[in-house]
Short mmCIF file of C-alpha atoms and ligand atoms in Angstrom, two decimals:
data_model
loop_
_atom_site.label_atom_id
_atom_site.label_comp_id
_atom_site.label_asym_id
_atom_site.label_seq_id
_atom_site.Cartn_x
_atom_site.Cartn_y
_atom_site.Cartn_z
CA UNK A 240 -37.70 17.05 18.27
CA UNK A 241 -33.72 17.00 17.45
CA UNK A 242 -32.82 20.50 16.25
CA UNK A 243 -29.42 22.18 16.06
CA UNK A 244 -28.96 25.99 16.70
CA UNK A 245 -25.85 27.34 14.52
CA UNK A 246 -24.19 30.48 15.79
CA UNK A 247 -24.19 30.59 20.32
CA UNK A 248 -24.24 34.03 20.63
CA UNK A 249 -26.35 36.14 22.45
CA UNK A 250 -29.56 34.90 20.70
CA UNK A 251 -28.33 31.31 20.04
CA UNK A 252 -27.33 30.10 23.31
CA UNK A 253 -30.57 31.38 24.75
CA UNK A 254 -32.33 29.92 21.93
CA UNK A 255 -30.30 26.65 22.37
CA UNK A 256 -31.24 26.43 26.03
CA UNK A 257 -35.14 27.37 25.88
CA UNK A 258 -35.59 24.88 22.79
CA UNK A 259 -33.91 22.16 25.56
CA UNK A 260 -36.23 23.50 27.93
CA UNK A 261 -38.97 22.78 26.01
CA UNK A 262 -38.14 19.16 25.92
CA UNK A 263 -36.08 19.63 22.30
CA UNK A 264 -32.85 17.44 21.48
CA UNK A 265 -30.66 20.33 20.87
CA UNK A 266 -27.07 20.10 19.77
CA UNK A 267 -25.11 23.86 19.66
CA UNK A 268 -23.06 24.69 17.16
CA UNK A 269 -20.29 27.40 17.16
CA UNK A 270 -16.55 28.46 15.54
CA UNK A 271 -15.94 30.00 19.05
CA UNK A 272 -14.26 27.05 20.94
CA UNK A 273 -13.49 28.86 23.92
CA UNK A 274 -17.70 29.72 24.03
CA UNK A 275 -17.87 25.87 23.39
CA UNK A 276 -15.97 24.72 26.17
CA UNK A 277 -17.75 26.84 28.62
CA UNK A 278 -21.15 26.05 27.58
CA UNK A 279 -20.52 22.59 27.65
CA UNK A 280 -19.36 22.97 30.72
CA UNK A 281 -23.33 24.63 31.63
CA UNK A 282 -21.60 27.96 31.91
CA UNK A 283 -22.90 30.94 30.08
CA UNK A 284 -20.27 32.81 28.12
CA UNK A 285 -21.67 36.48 28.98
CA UNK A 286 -24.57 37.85 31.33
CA UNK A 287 -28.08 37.06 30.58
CA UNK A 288 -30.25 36.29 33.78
CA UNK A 289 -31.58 32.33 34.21
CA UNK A 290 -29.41 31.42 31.24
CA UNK A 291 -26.70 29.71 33.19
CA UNK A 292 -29.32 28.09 35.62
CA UNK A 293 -30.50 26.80 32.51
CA UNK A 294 -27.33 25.70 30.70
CA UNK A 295 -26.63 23.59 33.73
CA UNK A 296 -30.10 21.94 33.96
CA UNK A 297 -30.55 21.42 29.85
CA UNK A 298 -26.48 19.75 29.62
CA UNK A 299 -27.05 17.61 32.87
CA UNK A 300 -30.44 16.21 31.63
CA UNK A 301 -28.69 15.39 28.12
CA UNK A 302 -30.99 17.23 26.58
CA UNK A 303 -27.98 19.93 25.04
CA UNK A 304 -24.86 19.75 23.86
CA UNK A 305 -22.10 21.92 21.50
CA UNK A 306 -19.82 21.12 19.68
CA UNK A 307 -17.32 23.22 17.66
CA UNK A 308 -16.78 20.49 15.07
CA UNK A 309 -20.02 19.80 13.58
CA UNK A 310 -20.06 16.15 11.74
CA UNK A 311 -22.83 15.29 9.67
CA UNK A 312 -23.95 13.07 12.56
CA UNK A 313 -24.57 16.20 14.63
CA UNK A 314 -27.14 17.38 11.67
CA UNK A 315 -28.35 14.23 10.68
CA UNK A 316 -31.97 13.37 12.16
CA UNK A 317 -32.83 16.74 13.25
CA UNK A 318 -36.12 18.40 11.85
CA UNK A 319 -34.68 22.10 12.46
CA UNK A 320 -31.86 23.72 11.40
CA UNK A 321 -31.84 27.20 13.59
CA UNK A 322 -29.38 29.85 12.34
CA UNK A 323 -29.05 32.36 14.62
CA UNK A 324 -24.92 34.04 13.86
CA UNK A 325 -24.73 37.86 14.28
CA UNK A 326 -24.96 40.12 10.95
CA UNK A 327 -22.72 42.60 11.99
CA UNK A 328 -22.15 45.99 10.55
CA UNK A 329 -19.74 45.57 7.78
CA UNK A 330 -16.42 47.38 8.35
CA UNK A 331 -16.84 49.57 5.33
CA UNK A 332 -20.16 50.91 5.66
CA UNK A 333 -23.88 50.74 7.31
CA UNK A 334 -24.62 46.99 5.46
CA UNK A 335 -25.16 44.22 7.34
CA UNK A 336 -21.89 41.86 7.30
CA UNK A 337 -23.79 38.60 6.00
CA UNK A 338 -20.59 36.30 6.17
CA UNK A 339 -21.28 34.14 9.21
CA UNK A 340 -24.98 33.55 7.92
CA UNK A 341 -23.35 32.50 4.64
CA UNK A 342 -20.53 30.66 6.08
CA UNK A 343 -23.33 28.36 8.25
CA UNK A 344 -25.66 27.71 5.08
CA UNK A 345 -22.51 26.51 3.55
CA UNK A 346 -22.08 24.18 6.78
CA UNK A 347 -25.44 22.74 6.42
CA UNK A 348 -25.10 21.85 2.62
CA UNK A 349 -22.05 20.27 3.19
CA UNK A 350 -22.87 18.26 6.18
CA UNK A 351 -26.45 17.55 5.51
CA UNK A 352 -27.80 13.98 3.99
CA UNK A 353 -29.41 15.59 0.97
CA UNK A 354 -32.15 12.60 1.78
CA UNK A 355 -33.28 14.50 4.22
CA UNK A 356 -36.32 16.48 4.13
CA UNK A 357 -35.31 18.67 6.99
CA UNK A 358 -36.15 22.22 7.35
CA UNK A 359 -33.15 25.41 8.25
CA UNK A 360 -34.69 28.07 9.70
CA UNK A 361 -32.76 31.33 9.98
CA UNK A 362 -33.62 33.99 13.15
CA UNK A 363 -31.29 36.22 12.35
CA UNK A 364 -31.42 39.57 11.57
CA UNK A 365 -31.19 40.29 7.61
CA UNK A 366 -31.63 43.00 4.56
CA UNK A 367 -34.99 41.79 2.92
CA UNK A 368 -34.33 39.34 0.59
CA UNK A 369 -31.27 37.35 2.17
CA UNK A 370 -33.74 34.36 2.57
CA UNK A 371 -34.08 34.16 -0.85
CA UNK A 372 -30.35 33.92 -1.69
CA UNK A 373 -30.54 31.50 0.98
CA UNK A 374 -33.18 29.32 0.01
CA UNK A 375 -31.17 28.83 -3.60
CA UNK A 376 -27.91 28.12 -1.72
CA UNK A 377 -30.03 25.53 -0.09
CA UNK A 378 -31.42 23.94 -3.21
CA UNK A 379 -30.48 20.30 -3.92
CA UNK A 380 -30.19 19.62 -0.48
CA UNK A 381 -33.88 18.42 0.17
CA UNK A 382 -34.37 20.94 3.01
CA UNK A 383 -37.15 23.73 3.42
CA UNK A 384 -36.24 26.96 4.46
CA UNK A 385 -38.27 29.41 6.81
CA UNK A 386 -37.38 32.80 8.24
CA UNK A 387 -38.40 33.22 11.66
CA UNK A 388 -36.88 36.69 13.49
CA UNK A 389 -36.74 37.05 17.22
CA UNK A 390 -37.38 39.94 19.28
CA UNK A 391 -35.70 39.46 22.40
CA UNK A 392 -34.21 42.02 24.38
CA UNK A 393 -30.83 41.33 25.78
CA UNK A 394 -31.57 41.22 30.15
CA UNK A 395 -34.93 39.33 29.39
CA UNK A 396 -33.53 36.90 26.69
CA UNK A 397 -34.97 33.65 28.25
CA UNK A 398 -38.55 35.29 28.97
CA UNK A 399 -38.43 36.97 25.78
CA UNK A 400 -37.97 33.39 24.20
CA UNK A 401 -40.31 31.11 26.32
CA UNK A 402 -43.40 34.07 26.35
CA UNK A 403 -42.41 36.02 23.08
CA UNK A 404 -45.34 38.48 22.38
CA UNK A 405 -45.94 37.10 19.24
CA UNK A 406 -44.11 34.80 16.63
CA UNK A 407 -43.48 35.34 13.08
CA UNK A 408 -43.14 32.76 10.14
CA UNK A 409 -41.67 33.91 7.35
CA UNK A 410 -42.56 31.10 4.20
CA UNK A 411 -41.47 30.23 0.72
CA UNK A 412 -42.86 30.48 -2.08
CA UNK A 413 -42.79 26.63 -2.56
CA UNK A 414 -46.39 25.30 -1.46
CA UNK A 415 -44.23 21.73 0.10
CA UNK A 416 -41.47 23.95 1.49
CA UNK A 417 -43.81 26.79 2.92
CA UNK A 418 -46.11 23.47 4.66
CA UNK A 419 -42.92 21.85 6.19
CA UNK A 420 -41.44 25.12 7.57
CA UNK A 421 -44.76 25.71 8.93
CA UNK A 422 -45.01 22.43 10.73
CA UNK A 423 -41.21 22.22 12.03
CA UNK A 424 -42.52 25.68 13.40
CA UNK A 425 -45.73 24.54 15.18
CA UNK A 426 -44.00 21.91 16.46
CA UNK A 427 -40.49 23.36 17.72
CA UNK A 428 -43.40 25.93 19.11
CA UNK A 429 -45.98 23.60 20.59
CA UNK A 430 -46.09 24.97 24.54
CA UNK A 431 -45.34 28.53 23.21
CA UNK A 432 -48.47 28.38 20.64
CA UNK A 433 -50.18 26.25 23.45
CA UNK A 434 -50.49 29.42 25.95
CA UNK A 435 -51.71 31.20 23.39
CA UNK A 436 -49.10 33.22 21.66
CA UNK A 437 -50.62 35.45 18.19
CA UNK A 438 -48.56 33.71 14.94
CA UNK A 439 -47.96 35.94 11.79
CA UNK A 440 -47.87 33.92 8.59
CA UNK A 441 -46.31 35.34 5.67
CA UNK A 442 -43.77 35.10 3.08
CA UNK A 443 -39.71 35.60 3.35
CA UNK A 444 -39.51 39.69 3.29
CA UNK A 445 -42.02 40.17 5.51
CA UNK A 446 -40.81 38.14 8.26
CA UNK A 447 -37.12 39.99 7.46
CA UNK A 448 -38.79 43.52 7.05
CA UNK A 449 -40.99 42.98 10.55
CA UNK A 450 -37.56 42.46 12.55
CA UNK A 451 -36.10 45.86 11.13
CA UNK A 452 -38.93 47.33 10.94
CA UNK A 453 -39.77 46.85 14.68
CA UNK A 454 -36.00 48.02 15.44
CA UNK A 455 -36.42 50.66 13.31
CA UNK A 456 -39.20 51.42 15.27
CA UNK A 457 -37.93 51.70 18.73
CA UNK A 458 -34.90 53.65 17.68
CA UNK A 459 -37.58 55.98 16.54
CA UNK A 460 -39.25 56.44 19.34
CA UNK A 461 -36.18 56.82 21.72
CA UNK A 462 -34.71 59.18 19.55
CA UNK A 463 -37.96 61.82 18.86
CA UNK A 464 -38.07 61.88 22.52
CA UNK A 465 -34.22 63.17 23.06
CA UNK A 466 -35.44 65.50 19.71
CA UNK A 467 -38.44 66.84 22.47
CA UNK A 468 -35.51 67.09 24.94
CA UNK A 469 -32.85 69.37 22.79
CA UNK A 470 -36.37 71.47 22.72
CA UNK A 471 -37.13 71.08 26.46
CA UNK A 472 -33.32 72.10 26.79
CA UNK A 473 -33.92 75.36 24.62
CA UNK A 474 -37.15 76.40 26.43
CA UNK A 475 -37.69 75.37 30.21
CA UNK A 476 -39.51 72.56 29.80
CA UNK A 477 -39.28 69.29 31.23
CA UNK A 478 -38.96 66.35 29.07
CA UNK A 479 -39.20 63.38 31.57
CA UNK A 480 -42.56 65.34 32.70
CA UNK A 481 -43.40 65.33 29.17
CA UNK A 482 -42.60 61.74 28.40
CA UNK A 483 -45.27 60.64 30.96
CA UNK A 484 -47.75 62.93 29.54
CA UNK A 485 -47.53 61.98 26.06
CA UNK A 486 -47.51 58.40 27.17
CA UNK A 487 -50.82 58.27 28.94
CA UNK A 488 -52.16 58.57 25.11
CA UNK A 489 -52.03 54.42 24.82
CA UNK A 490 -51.57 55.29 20.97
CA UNK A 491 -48.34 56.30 21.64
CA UNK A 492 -47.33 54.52 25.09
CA UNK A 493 -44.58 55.30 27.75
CA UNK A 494 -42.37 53.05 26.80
CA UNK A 495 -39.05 53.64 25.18
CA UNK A 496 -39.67 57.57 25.88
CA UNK A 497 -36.59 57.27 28.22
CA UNK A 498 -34.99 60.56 27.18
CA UNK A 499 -30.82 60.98 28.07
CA UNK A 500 -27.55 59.32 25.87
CA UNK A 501 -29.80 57.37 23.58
CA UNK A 502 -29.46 53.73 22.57
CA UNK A 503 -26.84 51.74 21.95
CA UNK A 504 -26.21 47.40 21.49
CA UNK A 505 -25.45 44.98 18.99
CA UNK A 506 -28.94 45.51 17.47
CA UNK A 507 -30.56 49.11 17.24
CA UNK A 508 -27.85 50.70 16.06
CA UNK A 509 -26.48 48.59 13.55
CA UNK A 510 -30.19 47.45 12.23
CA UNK A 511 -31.02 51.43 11.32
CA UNK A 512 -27.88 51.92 9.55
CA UNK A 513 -28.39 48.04 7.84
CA UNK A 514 -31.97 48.99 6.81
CA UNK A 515 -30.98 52.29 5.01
CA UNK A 516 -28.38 50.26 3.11
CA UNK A 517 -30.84 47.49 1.82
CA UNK A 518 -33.50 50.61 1.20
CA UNK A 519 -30.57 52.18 -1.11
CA UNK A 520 -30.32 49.62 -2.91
CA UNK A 521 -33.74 49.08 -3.62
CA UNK A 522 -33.92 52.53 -4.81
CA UNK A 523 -36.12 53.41 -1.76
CA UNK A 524 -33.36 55.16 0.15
CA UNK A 525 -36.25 58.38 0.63
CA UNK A 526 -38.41 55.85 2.27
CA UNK A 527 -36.17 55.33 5.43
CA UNK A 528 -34.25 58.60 4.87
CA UNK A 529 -35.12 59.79 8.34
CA UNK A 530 -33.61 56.90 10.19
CA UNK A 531 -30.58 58.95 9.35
CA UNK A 532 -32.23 61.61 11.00
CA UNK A 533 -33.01 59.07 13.91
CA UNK A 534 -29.24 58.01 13.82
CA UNK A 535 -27.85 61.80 14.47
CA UNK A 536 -30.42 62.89 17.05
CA UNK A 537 -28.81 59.57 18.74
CA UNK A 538 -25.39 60.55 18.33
CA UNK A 539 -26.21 64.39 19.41
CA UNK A 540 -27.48 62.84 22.96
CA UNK A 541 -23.53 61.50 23.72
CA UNK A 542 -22.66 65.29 22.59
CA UNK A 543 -24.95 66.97 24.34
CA UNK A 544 -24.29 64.86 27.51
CA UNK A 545 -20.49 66.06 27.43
CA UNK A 546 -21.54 69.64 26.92
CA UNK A 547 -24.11 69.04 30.34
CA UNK A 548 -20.72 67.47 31.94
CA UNK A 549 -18.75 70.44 30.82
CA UNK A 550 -20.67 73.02 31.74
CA UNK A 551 -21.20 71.75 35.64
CA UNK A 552 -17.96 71.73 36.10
CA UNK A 553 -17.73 75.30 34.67
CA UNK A 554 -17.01 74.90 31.30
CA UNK A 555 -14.19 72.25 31.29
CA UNK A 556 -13.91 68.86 32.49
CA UNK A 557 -9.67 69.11 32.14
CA UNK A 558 -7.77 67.99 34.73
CA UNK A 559 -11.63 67.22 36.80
CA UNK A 560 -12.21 63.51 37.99
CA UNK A 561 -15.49 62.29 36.53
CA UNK A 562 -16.97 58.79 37.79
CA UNK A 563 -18.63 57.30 34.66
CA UNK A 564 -21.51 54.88 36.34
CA UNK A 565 -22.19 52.28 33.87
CA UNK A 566 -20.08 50.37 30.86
CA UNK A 567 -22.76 48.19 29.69
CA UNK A 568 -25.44 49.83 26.54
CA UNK A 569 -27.86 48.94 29.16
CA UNK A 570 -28.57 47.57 32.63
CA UNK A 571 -28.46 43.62 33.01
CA UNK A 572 -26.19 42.87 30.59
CA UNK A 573 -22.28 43.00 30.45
CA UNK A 574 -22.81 43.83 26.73
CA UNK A 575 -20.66 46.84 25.62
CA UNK A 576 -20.93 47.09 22.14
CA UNK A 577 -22.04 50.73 20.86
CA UNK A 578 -22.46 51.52 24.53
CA UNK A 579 -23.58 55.10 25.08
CA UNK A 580 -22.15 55.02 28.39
CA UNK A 581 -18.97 53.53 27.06
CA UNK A 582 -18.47 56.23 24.49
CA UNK A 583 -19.17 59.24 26.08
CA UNK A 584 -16.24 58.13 28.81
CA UNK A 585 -14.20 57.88 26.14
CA UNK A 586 -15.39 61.53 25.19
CA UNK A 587 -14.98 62.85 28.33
CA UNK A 588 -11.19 61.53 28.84
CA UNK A 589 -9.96 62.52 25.43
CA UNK A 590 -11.42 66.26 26.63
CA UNK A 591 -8.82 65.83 29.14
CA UNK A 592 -11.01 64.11 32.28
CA UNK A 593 -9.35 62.10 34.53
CA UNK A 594 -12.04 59.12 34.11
CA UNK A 595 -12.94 56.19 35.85
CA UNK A 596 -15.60 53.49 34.83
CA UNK A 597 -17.00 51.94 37.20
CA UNK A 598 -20.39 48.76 36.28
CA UNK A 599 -21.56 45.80 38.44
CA UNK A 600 -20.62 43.45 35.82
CA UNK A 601 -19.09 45.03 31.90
CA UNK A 602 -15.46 46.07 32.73
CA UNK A 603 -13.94 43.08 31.63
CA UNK A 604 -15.77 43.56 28.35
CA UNK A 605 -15.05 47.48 28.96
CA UNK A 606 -11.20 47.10 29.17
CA UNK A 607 -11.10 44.92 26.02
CA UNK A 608 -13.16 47.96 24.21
CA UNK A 609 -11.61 51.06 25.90
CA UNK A 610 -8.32 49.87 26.92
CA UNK A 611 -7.50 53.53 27.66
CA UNK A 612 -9.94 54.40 29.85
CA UNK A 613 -9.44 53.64 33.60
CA UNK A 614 -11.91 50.92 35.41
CA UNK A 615 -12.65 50.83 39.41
CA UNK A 616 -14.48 47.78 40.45
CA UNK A 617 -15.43 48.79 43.66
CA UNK A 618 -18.23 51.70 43.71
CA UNK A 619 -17.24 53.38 46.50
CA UNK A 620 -13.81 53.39 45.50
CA UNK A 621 -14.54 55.36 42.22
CA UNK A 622 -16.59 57.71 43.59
CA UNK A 623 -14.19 58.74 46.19
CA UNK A 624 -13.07 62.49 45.38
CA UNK A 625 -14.78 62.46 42.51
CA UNK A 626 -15.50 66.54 40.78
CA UNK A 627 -18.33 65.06 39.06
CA UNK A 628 -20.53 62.02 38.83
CA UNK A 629 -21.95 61.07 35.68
CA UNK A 630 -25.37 58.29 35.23
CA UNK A 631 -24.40 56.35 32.08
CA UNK A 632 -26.54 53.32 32.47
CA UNK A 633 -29.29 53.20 34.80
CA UNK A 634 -28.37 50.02 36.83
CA UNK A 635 -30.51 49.46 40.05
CA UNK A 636 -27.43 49.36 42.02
CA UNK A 637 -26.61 52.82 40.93
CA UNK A 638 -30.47 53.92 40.98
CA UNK A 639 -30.96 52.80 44.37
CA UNK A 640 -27.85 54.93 45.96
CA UNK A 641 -28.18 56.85 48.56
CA UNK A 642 -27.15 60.20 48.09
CA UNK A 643 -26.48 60.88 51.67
CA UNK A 644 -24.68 57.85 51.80
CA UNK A 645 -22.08 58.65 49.05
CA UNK A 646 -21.90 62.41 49.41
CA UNK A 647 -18.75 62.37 51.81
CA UNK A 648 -16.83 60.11 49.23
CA UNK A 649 -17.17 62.89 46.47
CA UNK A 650 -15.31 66.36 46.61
CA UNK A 651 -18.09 68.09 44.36
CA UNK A 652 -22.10 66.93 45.21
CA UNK A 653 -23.10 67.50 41.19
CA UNK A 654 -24.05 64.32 39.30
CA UNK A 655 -25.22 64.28 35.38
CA UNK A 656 -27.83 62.24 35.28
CA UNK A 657 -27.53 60.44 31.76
CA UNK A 658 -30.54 58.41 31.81
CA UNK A 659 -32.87 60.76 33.60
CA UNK A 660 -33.38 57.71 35.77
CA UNK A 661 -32.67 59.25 39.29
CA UNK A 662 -34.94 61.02 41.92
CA UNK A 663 -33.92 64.38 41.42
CA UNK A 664 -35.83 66.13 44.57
CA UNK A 665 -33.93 63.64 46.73
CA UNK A 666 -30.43 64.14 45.59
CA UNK A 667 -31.37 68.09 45.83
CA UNK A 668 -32.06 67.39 49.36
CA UNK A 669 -29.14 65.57 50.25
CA UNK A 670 -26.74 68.38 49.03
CA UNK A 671 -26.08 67.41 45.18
CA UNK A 672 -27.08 69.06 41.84
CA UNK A 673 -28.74 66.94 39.43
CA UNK A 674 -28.39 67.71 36.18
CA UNK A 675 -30.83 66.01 33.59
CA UNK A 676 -31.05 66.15 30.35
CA UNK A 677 -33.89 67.89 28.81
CA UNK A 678 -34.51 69.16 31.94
C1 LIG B 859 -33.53 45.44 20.93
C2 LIG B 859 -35.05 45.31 20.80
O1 LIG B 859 -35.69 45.96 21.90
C3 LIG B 859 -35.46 43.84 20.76
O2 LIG B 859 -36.87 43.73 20.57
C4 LIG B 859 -34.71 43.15 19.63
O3 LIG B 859 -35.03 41.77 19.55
C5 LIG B 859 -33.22 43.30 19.86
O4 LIG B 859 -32.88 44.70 19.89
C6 LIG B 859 -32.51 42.60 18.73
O5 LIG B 859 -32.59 43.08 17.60
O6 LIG B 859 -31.96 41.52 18.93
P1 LIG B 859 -31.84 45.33 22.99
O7 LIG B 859 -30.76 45.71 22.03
O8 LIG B 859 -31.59 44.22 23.96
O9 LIG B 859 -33.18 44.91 22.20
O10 LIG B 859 -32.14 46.64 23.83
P2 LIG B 859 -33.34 47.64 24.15
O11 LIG B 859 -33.92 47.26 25.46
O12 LIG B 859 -34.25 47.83 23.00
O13 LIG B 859 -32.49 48.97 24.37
C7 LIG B 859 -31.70 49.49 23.30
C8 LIG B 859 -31.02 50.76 23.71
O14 LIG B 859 -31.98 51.80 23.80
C9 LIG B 859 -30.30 50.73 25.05
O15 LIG B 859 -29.05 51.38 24.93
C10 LIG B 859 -31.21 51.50 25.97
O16 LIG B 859 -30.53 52.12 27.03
C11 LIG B 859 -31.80 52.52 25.01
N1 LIG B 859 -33.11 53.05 25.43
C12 LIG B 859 -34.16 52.20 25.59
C13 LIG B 859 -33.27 54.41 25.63
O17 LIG B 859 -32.32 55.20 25.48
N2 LIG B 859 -34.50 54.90 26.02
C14 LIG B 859 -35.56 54.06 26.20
O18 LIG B 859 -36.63 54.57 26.56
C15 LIG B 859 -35.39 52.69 25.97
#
């Protein structure tokens, strides 16, 4: 099937090069013509493991190209139109920024044959009822629109894609248009639906609402377990120990119980604060109310991390050398945006630390964001006379240390274990405190 992908971002170019891999014609399309070059070129333009390996394979075998000067040629002939641009926050409050997703509609009508009966499908992440607006901004052209969200998870992007754990078709109202966007589906889909993969069929806001809704979700969970942790904090109690007792109840499941700085990314954050917008304006705000709730306990975690930083070093961290391990929101990714580790280094150095950042692969992306904080490629080299060591993401490179090994580098043995994601009896026995949080 010819398709084109609009928007090669983090979900796009994966998109782009799993839709190749599935046999698909694909042809990229982005504003970004440095992001262009490189994928052409097979390169991936930030870190998302078996992407490039892809890239290369997909443009070799001719099965995907980009362009950042789409002609109607480039649309013409395909039976998908995939728009997958960010919807970031908007600068002046929590609503999603829906520019780029208008901008690329406004592409397709004006480079589409209106002949065609193709069908645009949009993945990205919107208020409930955006695909409405859309699907009038698309009228006269003689394509069908369908709203299909992803759920990938930046780090397993390309698994998350080929083996999603479920896929979700979001129709029209239009009995022809709901049958086409249905069948472009099945058949952009064929291997996934082939190995079995459970489809939900419904209309436009309940494809949008599942996407936020399952974000909304997760935030949820990660932050009533750092809520159990300011508790564990006040009363003894342990809330890692906790974590895997609660989550032996498969109702409620270990997973995304990691208690410590809370989440960050292009996507959690942004999709809570998004969500209570669209609510507000529905006149539901009360309905979603606590993800405001959600979004403070978050912020609290950075807070409370400094305070944990603050008080091993004896109440101040002036003047102190702190090694921040970790720059990226999470591990396996050089994604910094809304990183928790990110933010409280910033936190720390405005207190007066003397901080360095050290991450296996975000401190280009770092410098760009925090310009004034200080980055140290080389691990060993920021740990050297450190006064305190501080976990910000939970990379296996920073998991797997040896305390024994790095102890002589550091002038104080005390590390602040952000993501309570380190053994703590064996950095006790090799000399350090470990300080957790909710611990
Ligand atoms: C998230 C969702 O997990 C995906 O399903 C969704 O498709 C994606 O957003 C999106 O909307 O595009 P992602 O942002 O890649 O994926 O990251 P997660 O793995 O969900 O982690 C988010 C944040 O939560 C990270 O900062 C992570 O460190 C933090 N986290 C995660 C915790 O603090 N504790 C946990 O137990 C789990």
């Amino acid at each position: 099937m010819k398709m084109t992908v609009i928007g090669c971002g983090y979900l796009g170019a994966v998109h782009a090069a799993c839709m190749a891999s599935l046999g698909h014609d694909v042809v990229g399309i982005d504003v970004d013509r440095q992001k262009v070059r490189a994928l052409c070129a097979g390169k991936a333009p930030f870190h998302e493991p078996g992407l490039e390996e892809m890239l290369a394979q997909e443009t070799a075998a001719g099965r995907l190209r980009f362009t950042a000067e789409p002609t109607p040629r480039d649309l013409a002939g395909a039976g998908i139109h995939f728009i997958t641009v960010g919807t970031p926050q908007s600068d002046d409050g929590g609503a999603a920024d829906l520019s780029h997703l208008m901008g690329a509609v406004d592409m397709i009508v004006e480079l589409l044959d209106p002949t065609e009966r193709t069908v645009v499908v949009g993945k990205s992440t919107v208020p409930v009822g955006t695909a409405h607006t859309v699907e009038e901004r698309l009228a006269g052209t003689g394509a069908a629109l369908a709203w299909n969200p992803e759920f990938l998870r930046e780090g397993y992007a390309v698994e998350d894609t080929l083996r999603p754990s479920r896929l979700v078709y979001g129709l029209s109202a239009d009995a022809d248009s709901a049958f086409r966007g249905r069948d472009a589906l099945d058949e952009a889909y064929r291997p996934i639906l082939d190995a079995g993969t459970p489809v939900i069929v419904d209309s436009f806001s309940t494809a949008e609402l599942v996407k936020v809704a399952a974000n909304s979700f997760l935030a949820t969970k990660i932050s009533f377990i750092n809520a159990m942790a300011e508790i564990c904090d006040a009363t003894g109690a342990d809330v890692t120990m906790l974590a895997q007792a609660l989550g032996h109840d498969e109702r409620i499941g270990r997973r995304a119980l990691g208690a410590g700085i809370g989440f960050g990314g292009g996507c959690l954050p942004k999709d809570i604060r998004a969500f209570v917008a669209r609510a507000e304006e529905l006149n539901k705000g009360e309905s979603v109310a606590f993800l405001r709730e959600v979004d403070a306990i978050n912020t609290r975690g950075r807070t409370r991390a400094v305070a944990a930083a603050e008080a091993a070093l004896g109440g101040s961290v002036t003047g102190k050398t702190i090694t921040v391990l970790g720059a990226s929101f999470k591990p396996d990714t050089d994604d910094v945006r809304d990183s928790p580790a990110l933010d409280v280094a910033s936190r720390l150095h405005e207190r007066g630390a003397n901080v360095r950042v050290t991450d296996p692969i975000a401190l280009t992306n770092a410098a760009i964001d925090k310009p004034h904080l200080t980055m140290v490629e080389d691990l060993h080299a920021a740990l050297t006379d450190a006064d305190l060591v501080f976990l910000a993401t939970e990379w296996s490179q920073f998991v797997d240390m040896d305390p024994a090994d790095i102890g002589p580098l550091v002038r104080t043995r005390t590390i602040v274990d952000g993501r309570n994601a380190l053994d703590r009896e064996a950095w006790n026995a090799a000399g350090w405190t470990h300080v957790g949080l909710g611990r």
